[in-house]
Coordinates of C-alpha atoms and ligand atoms in Angstrom, one line a residue:
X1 CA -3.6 -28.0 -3.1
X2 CA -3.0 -24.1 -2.9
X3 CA 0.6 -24.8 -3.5
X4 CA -0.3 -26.8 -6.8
X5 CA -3.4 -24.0 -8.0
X6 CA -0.4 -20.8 -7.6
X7 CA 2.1 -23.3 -9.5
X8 CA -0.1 -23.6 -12.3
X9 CA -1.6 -20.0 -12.1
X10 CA 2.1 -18.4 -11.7
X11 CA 2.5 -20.8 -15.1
X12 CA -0.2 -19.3 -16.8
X13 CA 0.2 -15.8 -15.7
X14 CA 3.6 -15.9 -16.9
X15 CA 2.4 -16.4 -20.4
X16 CA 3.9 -13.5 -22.7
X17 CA 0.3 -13.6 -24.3
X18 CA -0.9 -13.6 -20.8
X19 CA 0.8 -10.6 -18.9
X20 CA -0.1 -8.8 -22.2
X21 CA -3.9 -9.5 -22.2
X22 CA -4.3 -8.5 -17.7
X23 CA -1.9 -5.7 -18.3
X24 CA -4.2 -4.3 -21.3
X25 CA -7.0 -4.9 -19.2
X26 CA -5.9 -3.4 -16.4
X27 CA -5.0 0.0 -18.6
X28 CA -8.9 -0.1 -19.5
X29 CA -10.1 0.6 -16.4
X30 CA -7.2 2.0 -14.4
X31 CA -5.1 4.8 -16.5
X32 CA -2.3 4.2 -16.5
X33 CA 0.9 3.9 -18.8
X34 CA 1.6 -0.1 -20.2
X35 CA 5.0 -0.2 -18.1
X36 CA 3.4 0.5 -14.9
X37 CA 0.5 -2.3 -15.8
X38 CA 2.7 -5.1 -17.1
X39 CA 4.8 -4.2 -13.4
X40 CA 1.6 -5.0 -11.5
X41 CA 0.8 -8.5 -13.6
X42 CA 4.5 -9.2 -13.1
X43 CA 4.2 -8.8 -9.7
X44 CA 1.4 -10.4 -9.6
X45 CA 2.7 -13.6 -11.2
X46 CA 6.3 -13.2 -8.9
X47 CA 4.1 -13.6 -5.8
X48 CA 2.4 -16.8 -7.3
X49 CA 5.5 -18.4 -8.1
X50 CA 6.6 -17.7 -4.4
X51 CA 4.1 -20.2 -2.7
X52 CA 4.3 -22.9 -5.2
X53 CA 5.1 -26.5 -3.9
X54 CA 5.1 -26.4 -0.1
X55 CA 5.5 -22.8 0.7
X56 CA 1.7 -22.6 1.2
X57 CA 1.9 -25.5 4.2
X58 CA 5.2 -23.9 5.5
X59 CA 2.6 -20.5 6.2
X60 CA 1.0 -22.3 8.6
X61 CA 4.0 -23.5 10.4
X62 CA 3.4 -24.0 14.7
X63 CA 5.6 -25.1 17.6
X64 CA 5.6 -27.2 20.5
X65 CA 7.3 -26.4 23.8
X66 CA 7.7 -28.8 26.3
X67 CA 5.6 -28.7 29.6
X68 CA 6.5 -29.5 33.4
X69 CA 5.5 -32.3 33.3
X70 CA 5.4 -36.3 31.3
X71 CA 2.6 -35.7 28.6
X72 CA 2.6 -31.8 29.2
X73 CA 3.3 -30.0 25.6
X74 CA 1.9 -26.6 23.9
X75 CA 1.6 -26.3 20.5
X76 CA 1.4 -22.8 18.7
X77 CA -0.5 -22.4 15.5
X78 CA -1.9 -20.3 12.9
X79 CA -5.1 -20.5 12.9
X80 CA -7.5 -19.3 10.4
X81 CA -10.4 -16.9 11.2
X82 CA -12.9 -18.7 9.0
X83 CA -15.5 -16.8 7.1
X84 CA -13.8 -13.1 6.2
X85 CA -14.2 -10.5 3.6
X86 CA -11.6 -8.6 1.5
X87 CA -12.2 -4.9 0.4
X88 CA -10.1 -3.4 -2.1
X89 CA -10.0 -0.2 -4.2
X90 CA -9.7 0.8 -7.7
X91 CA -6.1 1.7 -8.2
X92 CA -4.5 -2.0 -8.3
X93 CA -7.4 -3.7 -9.8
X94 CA -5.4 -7.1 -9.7
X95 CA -2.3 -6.8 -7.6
X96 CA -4.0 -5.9 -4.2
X97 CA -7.2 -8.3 -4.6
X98 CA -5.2 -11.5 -6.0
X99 CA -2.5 -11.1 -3.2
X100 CA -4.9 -10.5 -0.2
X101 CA -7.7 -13.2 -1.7
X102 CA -4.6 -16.0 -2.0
X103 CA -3.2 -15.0 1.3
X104 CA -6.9 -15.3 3.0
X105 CA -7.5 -18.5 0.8
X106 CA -3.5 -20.3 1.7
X107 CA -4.2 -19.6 5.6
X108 CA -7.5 -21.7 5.3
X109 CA -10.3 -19.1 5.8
X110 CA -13.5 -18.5 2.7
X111 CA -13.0 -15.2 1.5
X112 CA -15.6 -12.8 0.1
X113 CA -13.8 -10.5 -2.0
X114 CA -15.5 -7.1 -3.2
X115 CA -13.4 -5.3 -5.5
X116 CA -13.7 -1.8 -6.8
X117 CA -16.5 -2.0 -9.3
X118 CA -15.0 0.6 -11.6
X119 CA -12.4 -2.0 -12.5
X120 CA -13.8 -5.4 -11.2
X121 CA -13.6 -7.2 -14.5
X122 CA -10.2 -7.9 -14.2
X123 CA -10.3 -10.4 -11.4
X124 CA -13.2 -11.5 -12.5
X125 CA -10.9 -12.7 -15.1
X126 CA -7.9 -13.8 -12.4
X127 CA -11.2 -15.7 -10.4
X128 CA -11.8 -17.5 -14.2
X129 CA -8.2 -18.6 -14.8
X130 CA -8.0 -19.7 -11.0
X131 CA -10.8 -21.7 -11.3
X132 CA -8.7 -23.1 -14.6
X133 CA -5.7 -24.2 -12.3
X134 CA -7.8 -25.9 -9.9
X135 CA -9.6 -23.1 -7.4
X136 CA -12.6 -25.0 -6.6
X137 CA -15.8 -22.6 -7.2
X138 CA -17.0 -22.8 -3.5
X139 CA -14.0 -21.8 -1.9
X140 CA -14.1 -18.0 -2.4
X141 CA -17.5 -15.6 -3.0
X142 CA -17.1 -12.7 -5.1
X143 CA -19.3 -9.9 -5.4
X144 CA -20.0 -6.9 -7.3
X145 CA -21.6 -3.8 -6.0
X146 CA -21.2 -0.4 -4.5
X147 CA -20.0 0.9 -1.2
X148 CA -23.5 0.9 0.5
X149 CA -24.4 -2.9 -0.5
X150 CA -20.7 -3.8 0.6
X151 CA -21.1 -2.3 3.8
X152 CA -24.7 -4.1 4.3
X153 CA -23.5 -7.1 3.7
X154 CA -20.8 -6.7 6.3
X155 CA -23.3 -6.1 9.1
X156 CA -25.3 -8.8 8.4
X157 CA -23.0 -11.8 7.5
X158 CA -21.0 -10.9 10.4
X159 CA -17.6 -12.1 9.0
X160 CA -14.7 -12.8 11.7
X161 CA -12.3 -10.1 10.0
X162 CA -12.6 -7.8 7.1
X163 CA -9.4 -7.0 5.2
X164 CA -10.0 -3.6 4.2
X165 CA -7.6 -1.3 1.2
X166 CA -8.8 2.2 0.3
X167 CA -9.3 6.0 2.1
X168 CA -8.8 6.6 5.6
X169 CA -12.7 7.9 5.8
X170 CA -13.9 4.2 4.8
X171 CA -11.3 2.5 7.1
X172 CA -12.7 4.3 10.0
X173 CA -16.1 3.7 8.9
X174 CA -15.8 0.5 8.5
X175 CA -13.7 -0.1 12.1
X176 CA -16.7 1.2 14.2
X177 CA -18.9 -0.4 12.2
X178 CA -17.3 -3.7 12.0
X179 CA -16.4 -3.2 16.0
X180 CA -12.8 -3.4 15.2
X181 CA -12.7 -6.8 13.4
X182 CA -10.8 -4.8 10.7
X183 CA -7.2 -4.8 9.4
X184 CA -6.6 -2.1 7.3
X185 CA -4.4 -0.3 5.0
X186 CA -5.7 3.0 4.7
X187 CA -3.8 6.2 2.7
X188 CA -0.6 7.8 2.6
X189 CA 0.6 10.5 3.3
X190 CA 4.4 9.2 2.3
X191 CA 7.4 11.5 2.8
X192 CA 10.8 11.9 1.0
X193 CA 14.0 13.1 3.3
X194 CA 16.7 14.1 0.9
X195 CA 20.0 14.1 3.5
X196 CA 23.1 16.9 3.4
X197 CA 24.5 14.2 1.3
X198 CA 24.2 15.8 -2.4
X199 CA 25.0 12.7 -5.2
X200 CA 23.5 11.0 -8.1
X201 CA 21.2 14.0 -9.2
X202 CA 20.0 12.6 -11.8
X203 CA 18.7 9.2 -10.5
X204 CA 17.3 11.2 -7.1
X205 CA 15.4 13.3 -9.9
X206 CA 14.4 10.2 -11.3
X207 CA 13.1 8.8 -8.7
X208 CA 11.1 11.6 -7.3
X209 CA 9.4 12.2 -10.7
X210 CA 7.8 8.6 -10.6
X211 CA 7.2 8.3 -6.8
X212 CA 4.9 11.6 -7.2
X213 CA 3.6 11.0 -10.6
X214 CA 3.6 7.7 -12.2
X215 CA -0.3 6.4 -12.5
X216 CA -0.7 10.0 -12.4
X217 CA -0.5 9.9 -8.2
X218 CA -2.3 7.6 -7.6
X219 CA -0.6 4.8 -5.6
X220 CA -1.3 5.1 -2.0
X221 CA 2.5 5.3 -2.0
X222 CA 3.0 8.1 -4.1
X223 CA 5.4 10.7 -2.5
X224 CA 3.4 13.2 -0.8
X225 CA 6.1 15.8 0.4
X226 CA 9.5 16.1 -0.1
X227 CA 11.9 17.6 2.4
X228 CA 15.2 18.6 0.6
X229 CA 17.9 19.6 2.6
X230 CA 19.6 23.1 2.2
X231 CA 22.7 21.4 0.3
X232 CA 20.5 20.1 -2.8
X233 CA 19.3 23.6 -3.8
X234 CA 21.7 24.4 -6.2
X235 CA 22.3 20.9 -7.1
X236 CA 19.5 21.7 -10.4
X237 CA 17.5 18.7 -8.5
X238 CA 14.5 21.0 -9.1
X239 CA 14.9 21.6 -12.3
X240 CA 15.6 18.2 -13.5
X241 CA 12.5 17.1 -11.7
X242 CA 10.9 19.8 -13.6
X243 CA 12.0 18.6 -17.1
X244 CA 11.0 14.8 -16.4
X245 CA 7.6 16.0 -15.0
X246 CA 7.2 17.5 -19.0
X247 CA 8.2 14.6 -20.4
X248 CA 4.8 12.4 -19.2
X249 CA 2.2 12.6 -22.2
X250 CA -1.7 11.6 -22.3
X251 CA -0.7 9.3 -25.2
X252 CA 0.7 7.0 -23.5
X253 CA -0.9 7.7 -20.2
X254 CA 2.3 8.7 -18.4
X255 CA -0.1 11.1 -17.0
X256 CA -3.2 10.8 -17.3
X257 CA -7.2 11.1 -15.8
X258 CA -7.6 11.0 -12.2
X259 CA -10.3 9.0 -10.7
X260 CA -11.3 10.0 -7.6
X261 CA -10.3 13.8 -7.7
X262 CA -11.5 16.4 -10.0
X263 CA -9.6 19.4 -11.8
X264 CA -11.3 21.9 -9.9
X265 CA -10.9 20.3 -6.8
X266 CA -7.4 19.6 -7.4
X267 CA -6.9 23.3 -8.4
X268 CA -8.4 24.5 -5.2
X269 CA -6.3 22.4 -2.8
X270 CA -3.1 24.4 -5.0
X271 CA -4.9 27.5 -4.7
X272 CA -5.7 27.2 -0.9
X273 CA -1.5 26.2 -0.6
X274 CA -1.1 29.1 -2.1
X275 CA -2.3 31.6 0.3
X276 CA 0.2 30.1 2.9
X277 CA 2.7 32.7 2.9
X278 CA 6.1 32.1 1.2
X279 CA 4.1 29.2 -1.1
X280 CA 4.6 29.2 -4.8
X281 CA 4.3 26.7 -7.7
X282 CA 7.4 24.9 -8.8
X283 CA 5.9 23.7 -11.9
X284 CA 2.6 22.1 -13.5
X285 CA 0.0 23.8 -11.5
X286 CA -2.4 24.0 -14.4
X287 CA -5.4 21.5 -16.2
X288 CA -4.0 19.1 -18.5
X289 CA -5.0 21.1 -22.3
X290 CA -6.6 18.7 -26.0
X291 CA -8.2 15.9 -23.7
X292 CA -11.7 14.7 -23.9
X293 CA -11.4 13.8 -20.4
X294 CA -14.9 14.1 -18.8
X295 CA -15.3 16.2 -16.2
X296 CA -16.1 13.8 -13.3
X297 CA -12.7 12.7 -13.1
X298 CA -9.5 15.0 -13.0
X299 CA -6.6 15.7 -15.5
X300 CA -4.0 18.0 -14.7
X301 CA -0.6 18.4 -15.2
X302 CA 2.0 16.9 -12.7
X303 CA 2.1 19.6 -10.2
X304 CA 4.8 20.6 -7.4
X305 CA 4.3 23.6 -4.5
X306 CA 6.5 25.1 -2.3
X307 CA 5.6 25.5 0.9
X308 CA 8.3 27.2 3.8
X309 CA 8.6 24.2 6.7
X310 CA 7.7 27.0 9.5
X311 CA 4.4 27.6 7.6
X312 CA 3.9 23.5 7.6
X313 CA 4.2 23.1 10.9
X314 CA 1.7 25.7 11.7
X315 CA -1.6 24.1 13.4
X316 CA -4.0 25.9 10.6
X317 CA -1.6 25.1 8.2
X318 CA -0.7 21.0 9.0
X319 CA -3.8 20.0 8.3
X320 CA -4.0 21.4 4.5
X321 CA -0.5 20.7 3.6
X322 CA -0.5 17.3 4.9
X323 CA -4.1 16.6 2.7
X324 CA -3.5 13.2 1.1
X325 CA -4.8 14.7 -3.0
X326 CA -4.6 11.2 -4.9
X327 CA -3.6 12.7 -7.6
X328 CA -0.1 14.2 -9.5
X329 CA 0.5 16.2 -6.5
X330 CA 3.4 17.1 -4.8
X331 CA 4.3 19.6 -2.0
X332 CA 8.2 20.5 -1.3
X333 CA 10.0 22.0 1.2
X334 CA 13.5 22.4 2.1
X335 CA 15.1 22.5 5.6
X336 CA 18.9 23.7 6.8
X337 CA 20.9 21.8 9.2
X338 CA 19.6 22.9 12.6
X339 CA 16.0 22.4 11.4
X340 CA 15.6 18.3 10.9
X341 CA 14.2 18.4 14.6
X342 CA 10.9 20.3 12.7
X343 CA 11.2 18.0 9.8
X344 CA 11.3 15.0 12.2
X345 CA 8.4 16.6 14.2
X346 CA 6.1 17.2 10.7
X347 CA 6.5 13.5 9.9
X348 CA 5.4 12.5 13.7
X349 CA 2.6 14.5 13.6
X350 CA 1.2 12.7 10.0
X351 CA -1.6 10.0 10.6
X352 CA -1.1 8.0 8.2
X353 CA 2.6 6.0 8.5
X354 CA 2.7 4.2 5.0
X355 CA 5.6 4.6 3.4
X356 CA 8.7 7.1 3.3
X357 CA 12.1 7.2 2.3
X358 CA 15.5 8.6 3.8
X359 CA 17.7 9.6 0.7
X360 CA 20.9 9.6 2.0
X361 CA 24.2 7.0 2.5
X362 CA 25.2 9.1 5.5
X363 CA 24.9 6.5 8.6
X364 CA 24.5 8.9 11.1
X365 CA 21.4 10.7 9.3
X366 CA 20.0 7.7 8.6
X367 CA 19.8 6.2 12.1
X368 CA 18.9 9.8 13.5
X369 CA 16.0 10.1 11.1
X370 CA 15.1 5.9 10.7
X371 CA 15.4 6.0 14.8
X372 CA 12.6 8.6 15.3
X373 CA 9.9 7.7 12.5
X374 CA 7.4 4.5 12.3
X375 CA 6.5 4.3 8.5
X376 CA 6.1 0.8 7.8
X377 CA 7.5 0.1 4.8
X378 CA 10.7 2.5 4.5
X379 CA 13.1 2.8 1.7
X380 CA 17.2 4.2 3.0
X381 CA 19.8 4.9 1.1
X382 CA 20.8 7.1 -2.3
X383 CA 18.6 5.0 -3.9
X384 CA 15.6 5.3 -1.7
X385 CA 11.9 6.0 -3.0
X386 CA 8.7 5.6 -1.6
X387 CA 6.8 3.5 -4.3
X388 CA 7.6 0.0 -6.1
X389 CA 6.0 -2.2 -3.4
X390 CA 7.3 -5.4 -5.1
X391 CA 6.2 -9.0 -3.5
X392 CA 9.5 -9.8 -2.0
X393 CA 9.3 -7.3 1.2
X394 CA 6.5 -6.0 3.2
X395 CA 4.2 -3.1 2.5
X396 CA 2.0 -2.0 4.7
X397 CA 1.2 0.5 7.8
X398 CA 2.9 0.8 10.9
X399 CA 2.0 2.3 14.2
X400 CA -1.6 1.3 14.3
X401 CA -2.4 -1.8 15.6
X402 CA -5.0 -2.0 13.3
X403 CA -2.3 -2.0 10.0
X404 CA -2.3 -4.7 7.7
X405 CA 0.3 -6.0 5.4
X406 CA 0.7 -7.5 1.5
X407 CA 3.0 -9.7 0.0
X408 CA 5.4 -11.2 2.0
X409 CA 4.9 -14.8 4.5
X410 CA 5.2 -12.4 7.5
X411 CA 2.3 -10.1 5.8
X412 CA 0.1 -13.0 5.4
X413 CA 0.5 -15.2 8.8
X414 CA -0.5 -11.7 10.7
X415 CA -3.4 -10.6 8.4
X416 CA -4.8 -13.7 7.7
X417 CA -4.4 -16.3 10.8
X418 CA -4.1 -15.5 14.7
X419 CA -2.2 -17.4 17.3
X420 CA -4.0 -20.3 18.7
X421 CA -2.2 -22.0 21.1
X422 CA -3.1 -26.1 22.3
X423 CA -1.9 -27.6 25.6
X424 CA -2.0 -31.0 25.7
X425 CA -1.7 -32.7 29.2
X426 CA -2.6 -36.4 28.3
X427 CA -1.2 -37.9 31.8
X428 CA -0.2 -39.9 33.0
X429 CA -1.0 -38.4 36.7
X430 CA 1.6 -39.6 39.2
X431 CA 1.1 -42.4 41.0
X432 CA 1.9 -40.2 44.1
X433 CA -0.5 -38.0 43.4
X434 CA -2.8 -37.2 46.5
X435 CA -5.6 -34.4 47.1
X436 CA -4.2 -31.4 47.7
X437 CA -5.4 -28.9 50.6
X438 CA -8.1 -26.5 48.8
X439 CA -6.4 -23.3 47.2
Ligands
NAD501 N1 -2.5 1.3 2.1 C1 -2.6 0.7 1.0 O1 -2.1 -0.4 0.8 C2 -3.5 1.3 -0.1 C3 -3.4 0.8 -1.4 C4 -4.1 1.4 -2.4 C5 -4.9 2.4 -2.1 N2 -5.0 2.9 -0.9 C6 -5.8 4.1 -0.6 O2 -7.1 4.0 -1.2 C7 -7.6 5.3 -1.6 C8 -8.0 5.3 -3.0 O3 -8.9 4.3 -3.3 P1 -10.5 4.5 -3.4 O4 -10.8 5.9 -3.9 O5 -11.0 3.4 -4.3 O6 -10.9 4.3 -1.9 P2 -12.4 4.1 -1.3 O7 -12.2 4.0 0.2 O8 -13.4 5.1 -1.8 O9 -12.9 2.7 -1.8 C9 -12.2 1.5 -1.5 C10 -13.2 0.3 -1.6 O10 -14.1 0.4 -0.6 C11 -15.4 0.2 -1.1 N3 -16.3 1.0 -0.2 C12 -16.6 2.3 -0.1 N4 -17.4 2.6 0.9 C13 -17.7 1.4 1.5 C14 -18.4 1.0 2.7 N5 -19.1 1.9 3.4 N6 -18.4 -0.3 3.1 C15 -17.7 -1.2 2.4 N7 -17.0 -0.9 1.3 C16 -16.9 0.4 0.9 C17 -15.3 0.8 -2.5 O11 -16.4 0.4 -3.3 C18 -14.0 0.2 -2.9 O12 -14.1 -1.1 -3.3 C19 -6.5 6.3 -1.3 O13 -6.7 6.9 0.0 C20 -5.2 5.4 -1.2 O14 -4.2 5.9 -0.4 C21 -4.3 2.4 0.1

């Protein structure tokens, strides 16, 4: 039946009129510029199409292996935990919900599925043209509410497992609370490692420019920090990066408001970088000017600081440098040859191992730097970057056991089904058989 409902809603979603009127609605209540939108319905509608037909009963594929004896087998399955919850926050109002909710539905459990209510309405509407392909209504709940009613309603419907997407300070909340019947995929701290290998300028620039600042920062894979080795410092890298950050506009909400971080707190996270010694600003650094913007939300101008990699590692320093702002935010550094060991060590000492990216072709580097870090979704290679999250690989935390996963088979067989495993010993007992001596 689930393989039927995402043929038809992949159909539907794939509508021209369709992907215009969710990625519309998803720039009403999640700035953001139209290109970045349309990705996530497109997404969106790729993932659909990938469990048509019988993909959804292949999920759920088990094994047998044989026993010692005639009639002895065990069977491994996936088994579903029953009645769970899904958590998700405002940043991919349809992408993260939609994936998690048809992963938690295609594994057999009843989800309740809480979304953001700053931007709720558009699944709301995905939940309406579900129920048009053939979701019956009593499969899934949905509700809308705050973070207090949410968490109520956790500790008193008791579900098996609660699927939770949003900060760190929530996840661990919610982990004591919940007495570790959580998956989670908390924030990011992501990392960029540009290699001795200086080529393609331009498209490294690129790619930097929208891992830190498309949907103004706030993708909990936005790049974070950027460690540039030695050799790219008179490449113009900086520069260029420079010139593209300029180029975003409130128009078209290349940059834009910031919802969960204000100017002024935004400001004085750069001013407190700032006093590190050796820090300066790169560019941006300042409020975004002829905005009507209200002041509960921030708007401010892509923003890079420098910060000297001795002064990162320092213990009063780590902390504040490695501050995930979810915002347009970047800090950079740049290391020589003989000091990878203390960019290797910055990234170990990070908590939160989301995603990163190793820009280099060089095989060595690679495998020296891939060998000693745990992020769990990592980009390698001159075209690395640390955001893009499309539905055809994993993306998710590693290194907790706690980490979830979105958007691939493997993602959804671990979050939403565990290992159940049936021996069947149906005889017949030997005719030999005699009682044993007691043991
Ligand atoms: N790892 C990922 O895949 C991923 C993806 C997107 C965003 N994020 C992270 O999410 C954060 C930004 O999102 P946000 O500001 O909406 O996060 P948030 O933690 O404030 O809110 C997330 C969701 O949790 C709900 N919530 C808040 N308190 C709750 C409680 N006590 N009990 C139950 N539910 C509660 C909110 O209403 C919202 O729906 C960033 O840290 C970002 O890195 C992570």
């Amino acid at each position: 039946m689930y393989g039927d409902i995402s043929a038809k809603a992949a159909h539907m979603l794939g509508q021209p009129a369709v992907l215009d009127f969710f990625a519309k609605l998803i720039q009403r209540v999640s700035p953001k510029s139209y290109q970045q939108a349309l990705a996530e319905v497109q997404v969106s509608q790729k993932f659909l199409e990938n469990f048509c037909g019988d993909q959804v009963r292949f999920l759920a594929r088990s094994f047998a292996v044989p026993g010692n004896h005639l009639g002895q087998r065990s069977n491994g399955y996936r088994w579903p935990y029953g009645p769970v919850a899904i958590i998700t926050p405002f940043n991919f109002p349809l992408e993260i919900p939609l994936l998690q909710l048809m992963g938690a539905l295609y594994m057999g459990n009843k989800p309740v599925l809480k979304v953001d209510s700053k931007v709720s309405i558009v699944m709301e509407q995905m939940i309406r043209l579900l129920h048009d392909c053939g979701l019956p209504a009593e499969d899934m709940d949905f509700i809308n509410s705050d973070g207090a009613v949410m968490n109520k309603l956790l500790l008193e419907a008791n579900p098996k497992m609660t699927l939770f997407t949003g900060s760190s300070r929530v996840a661990e909340k919610l982990a004591a609370d919940l007495k570790g019947r959580v998956k989670l995929e908390d924030a990011g701290f992501d990392w960029k490692i540009l290699g001795p290998d200086v080529q393609e300028v331009d498209y490294v620039a690129w790619v930097c420019d929208q891992d830190a600042y498309a949907c103004s920062g706030q993708k909990c894979s936005a790049q974070s920090v950027l460690f540039m080795h030695k050799n790219w410092s008179s490449s113009g890298l900086l520069e260029k990066m420079k010139k593209l950050s300029e180029r975003r506009k409130l128009e078209d909400l290349t940059i834009g408001p910031v919802l969960t971080v204000t100017t002024e707190a935004m400001i004085e996270h750069m001013n407190n970088l700032l006093k590190i010694r050796g820090s300066k600003v790169l560019f941006g650094g300042e409020p975004l000017a002829n905005h009507s913007i209200p002041k509960i939300y921030g708007a401010m101008k892509p923003t890079a600081v420098f910060v000297p990699l001795e002064e990162i590692l320092k213990s009063g320093n780590f902390e504040l440098v490695t501050k995930e702002i979810f915002g347009p935010f970047q800090v950079v550094t740049e290391y020589s040859e003989d000091q990878l060991e203390l960019v290797l060590e910055a990234c170990e000492r990070m908590n939160a191992h989301l995603t990163a990216a190793v820009v280099s072709n060089d095989p060595l580097f690679l495998q020296d730097v891939l060998g000693r870090s745990v992020n769990g979704t990592t980009y390698a290679g001159i075209r690395a970057r640390t955001t893009g999250a499309p539905q055809n690989h994993w993306f998710g935390p590693a290194g907790d056991p706690r980490g979830a996963g979105i958007g691939t088979p493997e993602a959804i067989k671990l979050v939403w089904s565990c290992h159940r495993e049936v021996i069947y010993d149906v005889g017949p007992v030997p005719e030999s058989w005699a009682l044993p001596s007691a043991t």
